[in-house]
Short mmCIF file of C-alpha atoms in Angstrom, two decimals:
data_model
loop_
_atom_site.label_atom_id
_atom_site.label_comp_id
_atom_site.label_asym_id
_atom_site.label_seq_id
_atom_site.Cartn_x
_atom_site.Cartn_y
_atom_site.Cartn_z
CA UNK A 1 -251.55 -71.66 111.81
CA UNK A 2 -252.86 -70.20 114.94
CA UNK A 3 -255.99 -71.48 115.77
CA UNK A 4 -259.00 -69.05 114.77
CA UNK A 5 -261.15 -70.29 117.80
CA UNK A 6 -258.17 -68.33 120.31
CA UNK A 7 -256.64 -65.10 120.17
CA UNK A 8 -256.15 -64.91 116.34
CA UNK A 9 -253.26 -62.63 114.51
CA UNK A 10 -252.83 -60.79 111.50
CA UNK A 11 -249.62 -62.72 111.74
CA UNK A 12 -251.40 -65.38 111.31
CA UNK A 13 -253.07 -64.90 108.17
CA UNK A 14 -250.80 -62.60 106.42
CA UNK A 15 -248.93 -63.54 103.35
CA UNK A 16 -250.67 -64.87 100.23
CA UNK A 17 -248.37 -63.78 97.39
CA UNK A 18 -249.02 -65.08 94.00
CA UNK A 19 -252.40 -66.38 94.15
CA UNK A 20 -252.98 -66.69 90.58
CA UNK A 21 -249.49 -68.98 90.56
CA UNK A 22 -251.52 -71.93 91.83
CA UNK A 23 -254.70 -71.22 89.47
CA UNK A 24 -252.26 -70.76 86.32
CA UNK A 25 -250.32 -74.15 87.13
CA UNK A 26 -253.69 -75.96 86.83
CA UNK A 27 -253.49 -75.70 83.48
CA UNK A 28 -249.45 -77.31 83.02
CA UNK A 29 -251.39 -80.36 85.37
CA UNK A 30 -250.53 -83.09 82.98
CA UNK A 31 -252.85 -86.37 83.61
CA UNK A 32 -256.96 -85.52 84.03
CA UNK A 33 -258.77 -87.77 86.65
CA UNK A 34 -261.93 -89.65 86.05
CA UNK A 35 -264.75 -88.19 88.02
CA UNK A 36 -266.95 -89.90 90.22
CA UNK A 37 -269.59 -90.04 87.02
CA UNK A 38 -267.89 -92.98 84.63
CA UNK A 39 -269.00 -90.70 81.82
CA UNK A 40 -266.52 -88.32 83.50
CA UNK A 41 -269.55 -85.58 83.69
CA UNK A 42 -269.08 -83.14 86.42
CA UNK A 43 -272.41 -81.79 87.93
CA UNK A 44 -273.61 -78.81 89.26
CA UNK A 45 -276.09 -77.46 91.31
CA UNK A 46 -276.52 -73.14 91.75
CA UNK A 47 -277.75 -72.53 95.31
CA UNK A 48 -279.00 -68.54 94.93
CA UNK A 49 -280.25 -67.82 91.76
CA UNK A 50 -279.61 -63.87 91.45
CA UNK A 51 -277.84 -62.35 88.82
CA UNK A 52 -274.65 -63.18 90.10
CA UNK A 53 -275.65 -66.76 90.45
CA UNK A 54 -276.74 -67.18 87.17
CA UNK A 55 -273.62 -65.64 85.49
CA UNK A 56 -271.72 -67.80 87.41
CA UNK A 57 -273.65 -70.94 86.01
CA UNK A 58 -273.07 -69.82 82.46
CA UNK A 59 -269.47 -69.74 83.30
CA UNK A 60 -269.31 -73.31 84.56
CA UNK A 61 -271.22 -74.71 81.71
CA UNK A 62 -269.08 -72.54 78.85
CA UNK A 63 -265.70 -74.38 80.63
CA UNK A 64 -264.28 -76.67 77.79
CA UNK A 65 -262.42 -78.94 79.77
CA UNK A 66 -264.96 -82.05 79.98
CA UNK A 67 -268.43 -82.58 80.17
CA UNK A 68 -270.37 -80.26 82.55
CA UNK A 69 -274.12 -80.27 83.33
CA UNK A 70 -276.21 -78.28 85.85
CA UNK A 71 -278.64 -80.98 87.32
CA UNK A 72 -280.34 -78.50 90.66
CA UNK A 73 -281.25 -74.80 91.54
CA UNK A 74 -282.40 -73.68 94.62
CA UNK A 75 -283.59 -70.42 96.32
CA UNK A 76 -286.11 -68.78 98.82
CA UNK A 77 -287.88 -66.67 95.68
CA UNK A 78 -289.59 -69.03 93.07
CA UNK A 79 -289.61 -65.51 90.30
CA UNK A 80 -285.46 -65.63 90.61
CA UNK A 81 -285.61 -69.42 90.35
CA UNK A 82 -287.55 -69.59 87.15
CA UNK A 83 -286.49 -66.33 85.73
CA UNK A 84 -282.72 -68.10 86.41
CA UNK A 85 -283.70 -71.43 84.75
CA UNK A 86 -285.22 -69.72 81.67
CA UNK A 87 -282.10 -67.80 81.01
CA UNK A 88 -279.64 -70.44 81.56
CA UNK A 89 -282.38 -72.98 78.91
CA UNK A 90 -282.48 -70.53 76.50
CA UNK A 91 -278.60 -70.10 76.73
CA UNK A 92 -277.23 -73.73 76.96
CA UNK A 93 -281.15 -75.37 74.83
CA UNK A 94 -278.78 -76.75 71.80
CA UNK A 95 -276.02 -78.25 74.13
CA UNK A 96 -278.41 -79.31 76.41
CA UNK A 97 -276.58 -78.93 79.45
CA UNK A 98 -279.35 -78.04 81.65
CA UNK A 99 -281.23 -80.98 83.26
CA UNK A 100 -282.80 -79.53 85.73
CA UNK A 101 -286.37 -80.41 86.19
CA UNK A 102 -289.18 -79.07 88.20
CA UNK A 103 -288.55 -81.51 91.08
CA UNK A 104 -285.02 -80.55 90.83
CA UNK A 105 -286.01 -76.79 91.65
CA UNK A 106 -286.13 -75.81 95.62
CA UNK A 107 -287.03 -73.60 97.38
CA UNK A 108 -286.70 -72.39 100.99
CA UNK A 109 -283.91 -72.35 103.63
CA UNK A 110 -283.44 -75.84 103.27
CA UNK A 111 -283.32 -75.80 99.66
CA UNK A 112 -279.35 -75.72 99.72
CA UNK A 113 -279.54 -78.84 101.75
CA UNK A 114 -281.82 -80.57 98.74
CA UNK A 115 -279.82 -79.11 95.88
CA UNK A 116 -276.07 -80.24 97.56
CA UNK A 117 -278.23 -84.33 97.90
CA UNK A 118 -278.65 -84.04 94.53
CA UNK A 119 -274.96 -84.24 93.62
CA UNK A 120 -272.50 -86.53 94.04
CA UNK A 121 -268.96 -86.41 95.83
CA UNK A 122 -266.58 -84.47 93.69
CA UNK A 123 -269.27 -82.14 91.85
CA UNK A 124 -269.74 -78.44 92.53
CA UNK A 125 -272.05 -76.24 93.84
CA UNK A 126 -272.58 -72.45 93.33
CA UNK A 127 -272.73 -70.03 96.55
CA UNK A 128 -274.19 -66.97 95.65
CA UNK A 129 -276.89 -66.24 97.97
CA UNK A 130 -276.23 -63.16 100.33
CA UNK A 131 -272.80 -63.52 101.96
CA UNK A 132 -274.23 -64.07 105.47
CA UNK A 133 -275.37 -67.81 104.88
CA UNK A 134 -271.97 -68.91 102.73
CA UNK A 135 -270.27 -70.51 106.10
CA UNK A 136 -274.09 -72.87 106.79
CA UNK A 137 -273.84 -73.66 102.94
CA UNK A 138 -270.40 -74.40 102.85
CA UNK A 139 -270.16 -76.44 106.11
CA UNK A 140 -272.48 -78.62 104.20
CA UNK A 141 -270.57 -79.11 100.92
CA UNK A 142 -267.71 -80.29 103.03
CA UNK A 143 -269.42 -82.50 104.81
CA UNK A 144 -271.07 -84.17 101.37
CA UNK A 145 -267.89 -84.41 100.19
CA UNK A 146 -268.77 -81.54 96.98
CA UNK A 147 -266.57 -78.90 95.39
CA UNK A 148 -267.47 -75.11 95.56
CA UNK A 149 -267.04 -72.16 93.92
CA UNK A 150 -268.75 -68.89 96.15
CA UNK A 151 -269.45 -65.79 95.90
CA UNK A 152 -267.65 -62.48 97.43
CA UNK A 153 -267.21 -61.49 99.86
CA UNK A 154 -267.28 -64.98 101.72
CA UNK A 155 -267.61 -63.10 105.03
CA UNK A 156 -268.64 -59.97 106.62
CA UNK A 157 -267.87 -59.71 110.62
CA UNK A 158 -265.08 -61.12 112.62
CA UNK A 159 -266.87 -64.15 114.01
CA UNK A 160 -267.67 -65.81 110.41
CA UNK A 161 -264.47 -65.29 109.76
CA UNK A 162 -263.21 -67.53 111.90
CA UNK A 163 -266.06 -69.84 110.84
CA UNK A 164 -264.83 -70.15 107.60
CA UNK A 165 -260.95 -70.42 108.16
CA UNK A 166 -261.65 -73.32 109.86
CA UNK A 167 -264.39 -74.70 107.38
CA UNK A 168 -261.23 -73.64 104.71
CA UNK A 169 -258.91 -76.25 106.27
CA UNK A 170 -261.89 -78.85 106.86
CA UNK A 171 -261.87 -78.51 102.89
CA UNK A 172 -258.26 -78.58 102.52
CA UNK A 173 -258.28 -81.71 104.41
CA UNK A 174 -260.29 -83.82 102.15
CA UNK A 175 -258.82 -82.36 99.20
CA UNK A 176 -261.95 -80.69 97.92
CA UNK A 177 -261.88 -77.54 95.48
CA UNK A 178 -263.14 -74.30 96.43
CA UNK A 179 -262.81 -71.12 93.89
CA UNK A 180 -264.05 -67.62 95.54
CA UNK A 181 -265.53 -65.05 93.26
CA UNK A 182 -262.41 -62.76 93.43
CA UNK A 183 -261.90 -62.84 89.92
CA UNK A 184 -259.56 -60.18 89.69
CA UNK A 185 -256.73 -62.37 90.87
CA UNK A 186 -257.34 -64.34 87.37
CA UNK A 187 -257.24 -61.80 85.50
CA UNK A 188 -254.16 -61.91 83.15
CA UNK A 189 -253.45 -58.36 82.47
CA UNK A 190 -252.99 -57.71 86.44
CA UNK A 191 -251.20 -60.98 86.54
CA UNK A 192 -248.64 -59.37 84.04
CA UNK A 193 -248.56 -56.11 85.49
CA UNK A 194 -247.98 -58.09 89.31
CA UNK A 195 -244.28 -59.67 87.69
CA UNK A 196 -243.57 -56.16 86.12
CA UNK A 197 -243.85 -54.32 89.52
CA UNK A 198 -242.08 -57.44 91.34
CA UNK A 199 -239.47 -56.77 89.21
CA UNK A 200 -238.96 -53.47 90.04
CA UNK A 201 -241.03 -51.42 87.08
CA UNK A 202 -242.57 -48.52 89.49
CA UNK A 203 -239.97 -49.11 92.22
CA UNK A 204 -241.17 -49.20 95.83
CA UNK A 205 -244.95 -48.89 96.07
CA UNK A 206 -245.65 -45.85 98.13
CA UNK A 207 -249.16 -44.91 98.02
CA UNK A 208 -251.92 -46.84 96.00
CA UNK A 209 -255.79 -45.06 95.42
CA UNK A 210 -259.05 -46.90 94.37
CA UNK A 211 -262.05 -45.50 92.99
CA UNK A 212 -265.73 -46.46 92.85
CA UNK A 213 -267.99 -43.51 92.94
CA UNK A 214 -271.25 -44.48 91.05
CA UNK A 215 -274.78 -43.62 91.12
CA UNK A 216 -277.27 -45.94 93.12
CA UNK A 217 -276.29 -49.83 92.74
CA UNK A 218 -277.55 -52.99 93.56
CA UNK A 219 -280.74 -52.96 96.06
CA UNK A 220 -278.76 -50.51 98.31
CA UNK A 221 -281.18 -48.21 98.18
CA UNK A 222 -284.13 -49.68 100.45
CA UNK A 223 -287.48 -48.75 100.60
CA UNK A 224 -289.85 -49.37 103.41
CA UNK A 225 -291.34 -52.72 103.20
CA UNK A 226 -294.72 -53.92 101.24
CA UNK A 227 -297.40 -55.43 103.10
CA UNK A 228 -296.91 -58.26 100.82
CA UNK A 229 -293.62 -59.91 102.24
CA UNK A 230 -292.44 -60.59 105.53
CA UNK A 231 -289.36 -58.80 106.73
CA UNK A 232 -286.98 -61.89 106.80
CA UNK A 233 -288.11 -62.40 103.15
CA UNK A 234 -287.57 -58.39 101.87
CA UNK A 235 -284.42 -58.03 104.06
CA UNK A 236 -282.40 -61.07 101.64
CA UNK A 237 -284.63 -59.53 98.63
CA UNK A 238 -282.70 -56.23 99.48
CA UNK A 239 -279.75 -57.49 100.81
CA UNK A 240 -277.25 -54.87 99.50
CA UNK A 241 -279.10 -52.88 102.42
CA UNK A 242 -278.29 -54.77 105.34
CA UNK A 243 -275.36 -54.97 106.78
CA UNK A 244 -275.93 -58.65 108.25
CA UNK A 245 -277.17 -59.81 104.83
CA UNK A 246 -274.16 -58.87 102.88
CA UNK A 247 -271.91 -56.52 104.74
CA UNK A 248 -273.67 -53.63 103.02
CA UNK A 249 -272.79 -51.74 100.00
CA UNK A 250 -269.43 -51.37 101.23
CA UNK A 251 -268.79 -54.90 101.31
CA UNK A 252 -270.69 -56.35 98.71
CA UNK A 253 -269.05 -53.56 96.16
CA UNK A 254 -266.46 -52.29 96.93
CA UNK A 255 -264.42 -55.59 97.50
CA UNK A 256 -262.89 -56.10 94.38
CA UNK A 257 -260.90 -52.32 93.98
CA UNK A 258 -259.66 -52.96 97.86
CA UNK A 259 -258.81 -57.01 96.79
CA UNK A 260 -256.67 -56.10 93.41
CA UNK A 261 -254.79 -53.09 95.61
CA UNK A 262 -254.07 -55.83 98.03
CA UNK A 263 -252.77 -57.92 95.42
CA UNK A 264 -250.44 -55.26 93.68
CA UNK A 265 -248.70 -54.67 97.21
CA UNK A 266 -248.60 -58.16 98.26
CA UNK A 267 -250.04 -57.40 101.85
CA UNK A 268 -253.03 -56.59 103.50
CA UNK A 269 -253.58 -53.87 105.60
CA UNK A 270 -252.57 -53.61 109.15
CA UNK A 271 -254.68 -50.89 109.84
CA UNK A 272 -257.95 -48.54 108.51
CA UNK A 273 -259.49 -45.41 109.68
CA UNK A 274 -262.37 -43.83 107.43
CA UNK A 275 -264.71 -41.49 107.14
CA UNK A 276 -268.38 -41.69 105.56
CA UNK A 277 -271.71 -39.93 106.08
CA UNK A 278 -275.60 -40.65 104.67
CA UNK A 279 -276.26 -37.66 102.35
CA UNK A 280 -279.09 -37.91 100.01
CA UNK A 281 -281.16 -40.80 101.62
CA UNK A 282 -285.02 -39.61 100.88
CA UNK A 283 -287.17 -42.48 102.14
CA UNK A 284 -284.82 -44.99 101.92
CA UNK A 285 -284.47 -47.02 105.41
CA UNK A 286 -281.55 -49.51 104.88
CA UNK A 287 -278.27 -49.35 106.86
CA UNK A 288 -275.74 -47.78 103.87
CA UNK A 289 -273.81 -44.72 104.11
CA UNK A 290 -273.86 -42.74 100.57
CA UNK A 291 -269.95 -41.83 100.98
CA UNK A 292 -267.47 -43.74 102.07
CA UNK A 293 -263.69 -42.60 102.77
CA UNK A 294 -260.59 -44.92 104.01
CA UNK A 295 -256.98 -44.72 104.59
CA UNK A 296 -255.29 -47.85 105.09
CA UNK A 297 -251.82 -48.37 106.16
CA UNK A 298 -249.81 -50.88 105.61
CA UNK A 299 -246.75 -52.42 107.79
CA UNK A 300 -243.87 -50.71 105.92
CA UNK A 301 -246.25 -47.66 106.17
CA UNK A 302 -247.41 -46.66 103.10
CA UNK A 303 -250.74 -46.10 102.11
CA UNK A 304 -253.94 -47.00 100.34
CA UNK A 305 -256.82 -44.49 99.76
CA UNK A 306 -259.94 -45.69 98.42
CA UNK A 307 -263.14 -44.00 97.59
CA UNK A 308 -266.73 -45.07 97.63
CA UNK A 309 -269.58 -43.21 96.50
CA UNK A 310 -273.14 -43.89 95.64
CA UNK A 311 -275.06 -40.38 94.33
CA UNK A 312 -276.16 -39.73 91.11
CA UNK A 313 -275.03 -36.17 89.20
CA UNK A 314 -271.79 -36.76 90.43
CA UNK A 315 -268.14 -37.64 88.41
CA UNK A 316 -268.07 -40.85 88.40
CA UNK A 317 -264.77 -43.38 88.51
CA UNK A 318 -264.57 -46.87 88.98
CA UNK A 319 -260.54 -47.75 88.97
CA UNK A 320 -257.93 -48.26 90.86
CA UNK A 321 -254.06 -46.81 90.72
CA UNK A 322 -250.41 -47.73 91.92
CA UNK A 323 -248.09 -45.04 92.59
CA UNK A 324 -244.26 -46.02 93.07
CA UNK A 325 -240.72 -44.75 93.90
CA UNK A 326 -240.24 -44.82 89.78
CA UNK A 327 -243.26 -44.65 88.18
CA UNK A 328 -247.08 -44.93 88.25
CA UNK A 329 -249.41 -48.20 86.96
CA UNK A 330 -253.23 -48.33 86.20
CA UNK A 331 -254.74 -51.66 87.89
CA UNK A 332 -258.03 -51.23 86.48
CA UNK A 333 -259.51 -48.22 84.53
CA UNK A 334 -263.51 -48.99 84.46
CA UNK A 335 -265.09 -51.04 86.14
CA UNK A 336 -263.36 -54.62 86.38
CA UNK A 337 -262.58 -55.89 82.55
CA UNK A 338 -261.27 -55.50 80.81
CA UNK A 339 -258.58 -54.06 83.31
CA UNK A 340 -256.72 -52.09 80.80
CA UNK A 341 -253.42 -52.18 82.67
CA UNK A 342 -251.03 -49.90 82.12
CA UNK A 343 -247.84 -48.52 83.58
CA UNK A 344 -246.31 -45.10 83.07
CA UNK A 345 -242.88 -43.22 83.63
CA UNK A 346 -243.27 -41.30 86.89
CA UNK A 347 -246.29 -40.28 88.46
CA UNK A 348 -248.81 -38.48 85.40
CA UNK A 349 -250.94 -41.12 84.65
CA UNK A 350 -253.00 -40.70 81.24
CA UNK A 351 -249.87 -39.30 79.68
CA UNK A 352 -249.86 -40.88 76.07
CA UNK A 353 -245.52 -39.66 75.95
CA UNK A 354 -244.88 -41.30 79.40
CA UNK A 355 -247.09 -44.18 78.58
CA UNK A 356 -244.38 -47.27 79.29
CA UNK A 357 -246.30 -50.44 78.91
CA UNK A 358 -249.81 -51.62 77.85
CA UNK A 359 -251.14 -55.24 78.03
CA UNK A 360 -252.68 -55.69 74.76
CA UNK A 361 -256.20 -56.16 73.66
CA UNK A 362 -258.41 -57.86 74.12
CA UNK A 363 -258.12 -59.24 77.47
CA UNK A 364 -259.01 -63.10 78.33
CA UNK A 365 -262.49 -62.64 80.44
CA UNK A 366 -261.37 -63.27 83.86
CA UNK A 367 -264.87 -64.17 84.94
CA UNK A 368 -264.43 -66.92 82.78
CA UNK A 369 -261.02 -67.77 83.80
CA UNK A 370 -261.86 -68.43 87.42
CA UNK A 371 -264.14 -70.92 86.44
CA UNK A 372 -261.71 -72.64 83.60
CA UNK A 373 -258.79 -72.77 86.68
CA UNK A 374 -261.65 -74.52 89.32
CA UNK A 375 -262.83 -77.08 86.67
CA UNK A 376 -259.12 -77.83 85.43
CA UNK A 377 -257.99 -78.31 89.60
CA UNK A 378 -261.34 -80.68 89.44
CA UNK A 379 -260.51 -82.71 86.79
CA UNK A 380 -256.58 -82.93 87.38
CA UNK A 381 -256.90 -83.50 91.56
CA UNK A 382 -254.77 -79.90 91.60
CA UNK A 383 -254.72 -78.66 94.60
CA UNK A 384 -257.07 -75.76 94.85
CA UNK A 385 -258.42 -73.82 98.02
CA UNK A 386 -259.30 -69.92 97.82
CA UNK A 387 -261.05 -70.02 101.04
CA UNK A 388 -258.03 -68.06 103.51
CA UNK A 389 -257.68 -65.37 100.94
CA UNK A 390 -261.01 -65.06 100.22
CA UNK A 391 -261.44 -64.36 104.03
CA UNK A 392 -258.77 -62.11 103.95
CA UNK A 393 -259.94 -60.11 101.39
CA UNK A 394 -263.30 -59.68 102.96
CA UNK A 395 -262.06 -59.45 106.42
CA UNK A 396 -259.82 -56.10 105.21
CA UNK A 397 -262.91 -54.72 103.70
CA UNK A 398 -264.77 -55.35 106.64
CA UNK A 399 -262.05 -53.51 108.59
CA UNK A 400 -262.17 -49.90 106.44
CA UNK A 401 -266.10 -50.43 106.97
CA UNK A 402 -265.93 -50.86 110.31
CA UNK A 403 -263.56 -48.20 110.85
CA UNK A 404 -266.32 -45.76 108.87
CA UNK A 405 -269.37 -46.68 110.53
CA UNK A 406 -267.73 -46.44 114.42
CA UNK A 407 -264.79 -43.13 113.44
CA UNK A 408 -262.49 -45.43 114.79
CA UNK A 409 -259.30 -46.44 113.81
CA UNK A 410 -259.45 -50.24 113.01
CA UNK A 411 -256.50 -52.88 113.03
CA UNK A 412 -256.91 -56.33 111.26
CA UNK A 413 -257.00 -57.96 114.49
CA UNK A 414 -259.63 -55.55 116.03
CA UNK A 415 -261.79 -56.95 112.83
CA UNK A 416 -260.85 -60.15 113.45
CA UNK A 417 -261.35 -60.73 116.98
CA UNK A 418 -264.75 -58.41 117.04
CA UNK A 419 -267.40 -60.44 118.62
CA UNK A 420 -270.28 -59.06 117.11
CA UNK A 421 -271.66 -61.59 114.79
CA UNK A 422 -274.35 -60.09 112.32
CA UNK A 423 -276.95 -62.95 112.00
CA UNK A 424 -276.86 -65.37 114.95
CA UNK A 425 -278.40 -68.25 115.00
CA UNK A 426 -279.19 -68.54 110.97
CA UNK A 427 -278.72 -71.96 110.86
CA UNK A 428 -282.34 -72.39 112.82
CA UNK A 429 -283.94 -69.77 110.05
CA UNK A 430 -287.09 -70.59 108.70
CA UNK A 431 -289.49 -68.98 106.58
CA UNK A 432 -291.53 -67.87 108.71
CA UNK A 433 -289.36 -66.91 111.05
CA UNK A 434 -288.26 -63.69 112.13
CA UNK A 435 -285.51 -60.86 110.78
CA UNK A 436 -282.32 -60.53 112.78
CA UNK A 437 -282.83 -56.53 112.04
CA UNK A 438 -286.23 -54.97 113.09
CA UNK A 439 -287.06 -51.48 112.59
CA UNK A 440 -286.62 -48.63 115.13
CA UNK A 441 -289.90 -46.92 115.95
CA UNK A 442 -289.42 -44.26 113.29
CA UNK A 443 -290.19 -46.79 110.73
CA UNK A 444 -286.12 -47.25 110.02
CA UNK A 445 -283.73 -49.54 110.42
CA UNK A 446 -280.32 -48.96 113.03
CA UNK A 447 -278.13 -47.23 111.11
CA UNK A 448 -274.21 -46.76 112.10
CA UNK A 449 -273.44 -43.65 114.48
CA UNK A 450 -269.78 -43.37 114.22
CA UNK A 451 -268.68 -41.30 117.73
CA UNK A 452 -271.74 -42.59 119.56
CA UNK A 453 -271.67 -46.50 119.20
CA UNK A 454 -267.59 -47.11 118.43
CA UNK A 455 -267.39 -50.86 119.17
CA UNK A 456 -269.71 -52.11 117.26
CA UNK A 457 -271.32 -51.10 113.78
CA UNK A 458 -274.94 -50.39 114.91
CA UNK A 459 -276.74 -50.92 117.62
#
């Protein structure tokens, strides 16, 4: 592979067919490995202790495969800390897999740091702090010698990209698991419905469509300040509002519909131009557009339209479609499980008399299945890196982003090779220390101006 550091390709990075492949074989791994513990105990330690962070901790500790323990939390809030820890203790009290103390409870920006010491080589930690510090966290895993599983997306401009391509193969290299919070790609109702349109179900893929259009989600929706936080502090508190926290609500959302379409096609985009506008903002100062509108195009040339929209009062749809030569295929149908999938004859989709093929219910939770397919690789030494598609994936929803916030039209390369890195310098963060965004003297922060700034996505 090319070397990300020079002038990196598509090319490059292009083909990842059959991803779930390598996560289903874990399971036909015949002999399990000892782990570093002689009580064969993995440990783990959750490093951002959000929502997302604390579902993903339940998922560890429900895998069945061997013992599993979570020994260390950290984060720069102590109320998500605690509030985390008293979930997961009421949760896992009777198997008593949480032994994690109060001197086993961090916080600050070098909390990671103190949370990765307390594991040993060949246990796992859980990424799911804002996107924008996964590369610091993960360069550190790698060099303690600890599994991963992280959070999407795993970047969110072109140079952390490159970061973590590189930090993928360090990985690689020393045979170290890493699982990205894609889950779709474990999923196996799209699994089945990937062979049926390999084999030639909806015939040539021509045009594919993806829906999210929701009311207000995550902390998108932005406020001005308190006086009782400093802005470093209530910019990664409202993350989903900053685009160098988490690659907006574009990024941090959206994701998963433009990962599963990627999937179905076997390709990523080669190009994206889009369209989006901020409609019904009120007071709100953070960086999001309220629509968002993008045609991708792939190398053979056909197309993929996806939809993003974040206004209450409107119809709301949260699925994604495949629309072929034969016939047509749901992906998803609300939100993302159970998927639902579904293929039918030609192209009128809903049609109970063309209706084809189902996958039956109820659907394995695929939330759970990422983390069964990590912990098997663990245990068996199966090899197991998600890290290049995980970039990939982010990197392409990055690039219909882009395209949206500058009204240009955006290649995978342009995203790729864009030098304008989002949070510089994070590694030298402190608490104390100042925001990489500050507000513009009307009290808000730079927002995209697509036409006026066009090579980069604010000012």
């Amino acid at each position: 592979m090319t070397d990300p550091k020079a002038g990196a390709s598509r090319r490059d990075f292009i083909k990842t067919g059959g991803a779930v492949a390598a996560a289903v074989s874990v399971a036909q791994a015949a002999t399990p490995l000892v782990h570093a513990g002689e009580d064969n105990t993995i440990q783990v330690a959750l490093i951002g202790a959000g929502g997302r962070g604390t579902g993903a901790a339940e998922n560890a500790l429900k895998t069945t495969s061997g013992p599993i323990k979570l020994v260390a939390m950290a984060d720069v809030f102590n109320d998500k800390l605690e509030n985390s820890y008293d979930q997961l203790d009421k949760e896992f009290k009777e198997t008593k897999q949480l032994d994690v103390p109060k001197e086993r409870r961090f916080l600050g920006f070098d909390a990671y740091k103190k949370a990765i010491d307390c594991l040993k080589p060949g246990d796992v930690a859980i990424f799911a702090t804002p996107p924008a510090f996964r590369w610091l966290h993960f360069g550190y895993a790698i060099e303690k010698g600890v599994n991963v599983f992280m959070e999407k997306p795993v970047t969110v401009d072109g140079p952390t990209s490159k970061r973590m391509l590189e930090l993928g193969e360090k990985a690689a290299a020393k045979n170290l698991k890493v699982g990205v919070g894609l889950m779709c790609r474990h999923c196996k109702a799209r699994g089945e419905l990937i062979e049926r349109v390999r084999a030639g179900e909806i015939g040539d893929i021509i045009t594919m469509r993806a829906y999210r259009q929701t009311g207000p989600v995550g902390s998108a929706f932005v406020q001005p300040k308190p006086n009782d936080i400093s802005e470093l502090l209530y910019q990664i508190r409202k993350f989903h509002g900053f685009l160098w926290a988490s690659g907006g609500c574009y990024s941090d959302f959206l994701i998963h519909n433009i990962d599963e379409c990627c999937w179905v096609k076997d390709a990523w985009p080669v190009k994206a131009q889009a369209s989006g506008a901020r409609t019904y903002r009120g007071d709100c100062i953070d960086q999001n557009f309220d629509t968002y509108s993008v045609e991708y195009t792939f190398e053979d040339g056909s197309k993929f339209f996806l939809e993003g929209r974040n206004i209450d009062g409107c119809k709301s749809e949260f699925a994604s479609y495949a629309h072929g030569s034969k016939n047509s295929a749901v992906i998803s149908t609300a939100a993302h499980s159970p998927a639902k999938c579904r293929i039918y004859k030609g192209q009128k989709i809903g049609s109970k008399k063309d209706l084809i093929w189902a996958f039956p219910q109820p659907e394995p939770n695929p939330y759970q299945l990422e983390w069964d397919h990590l912990i098997e690789a663990i245990r068996t030494d199966h090899p197991y890196n998600e890290v290049k598609r995980g970039v990939e994936a982010s990197l392409v929803t990055s690039m219909g982003r882009m395209a949206a916030h500058t009204g240009e039209t955006i290649t995978f390369d342009d995203m790729l090779n864009c030098t304008h890195e989002f949070a510089p310098e994070l590694e030298r963060w402190t608490m104390n220390g100042a925001a990489p965004l500050q507000t513009l003297p009307n009290g808000k922060y730079p927002i995209p101006q697509p036409g006026i700034i066009r090579d980069r996505e604010f000012g």
